[in-house]
Amino acid sequence: MNKEIVLERLRQKLFQQELELCNRYYLKAMSENLFFTPYKGIDPRANSIRSSAAMIYNTIGPDSVILDGKKYQNIEYEREFPALNNNDATDHDHSAHLDVSMLSEDKTELTLVEAKMLEWTENPKSMSIAYLSPRCYPPEIDKAVPHFIESFKSLKSFPEVKDSKDAKRIMPFYSKYDAVQMNIHILGIYNYCAREKGKVPKKIRLLNIVWNYDEAEEYQTVEREGKEYVAFANVTFRNLFKQLGVDFSVEYIRYSEFLTRVDWSNDLEHRAYLKRYEV
């Protein structure tokens, strides 16, 4: 066995050990893991050093942020967008829960965020078969339902499995990237636009911000799959949203890149705090 193989296996072993430590490392007080005062309803697990909720809250803050040269305010965490009607005889929560919603100061652009810290080291979740059933979709989007069903079909693999409640679920074909969750987010956002037609911002973008740990093989996989999904989503859904008068886009962003797109000139103490997320 050559030296390069030995070193790579050692690196992978150390990487897994660090992940295991992160998975079980919780600070005694949530405030020890937050730069700002905790907002009402913050995930109680935000005292974990691997908490994506804490990471994105520490980064964006509770009041306003300047991103890509534009000021955003009206910041809301854990914003819910209903995706399906509960017509599949289960009590599953068919809603999209976006980590952050923020509206530009001129009210022309809504930016929504799905953040991941170490979740990408886990396998993607399965999908309820309800997303393939037309009767489970809200009636106000009836013309778009076939498009969404086809988009979910394109993400599935076989065989189907059953969960603890004996409901059929579909396994996604991506090995690391949670494309099904992103598809559900887009469905929820589309429902919102259809329901509030004419009252929503003209531009809406969904940012999938993923913390990048070194250049681990697992991260390279999730990034490759993520960028593939984003390309698929931007082609598949752009025209659907355009029919509602909305310019919609999806973007996969490394957390390290996201940091460079935020203006920290007025709060250097805040920026210094975020060095904890740099590797």
PDB file of C-alpha atoms in Angstrom, residues 17 19-26 50:
ATOM      1  CA  GLN A  17     -13.828  11.145  14.409  1.00  0.00           C
ATOM      2  CA  LEU A  19     -17.816  14.522  12.954  1.00  0.00           C
ATOM      3  CA  GLU A  20     -18.665  12.171  15.815  1.00  0.00           C
ATOM      4  CA  LEU A  21     -17.333  14.721  18.299  1.00  0.00           C
ATOM      5  CA  CYS A  22     -19.373  17.494  16.685  1.00  0.00           C
ATOM      6  CA  ASN A  23     -22.512  15.357  16.716  1.00  0.00           C
ATOM      7  CA  ARG A  24     -22.406  14.989  20.474  1.00  0.00           C
ATOM      8  CA  TYR A  25     -20.902  18.332  21.514  1.00  0.00           C
ATOM      9  CA  TYR A  26     -23.580  20.544  23.043  1.00  0.00           C
ATOM     10  CA  ARG A  50     -22.922  21.706  14.518  1.00  0.00           C
TER      11      ARG A  50
END
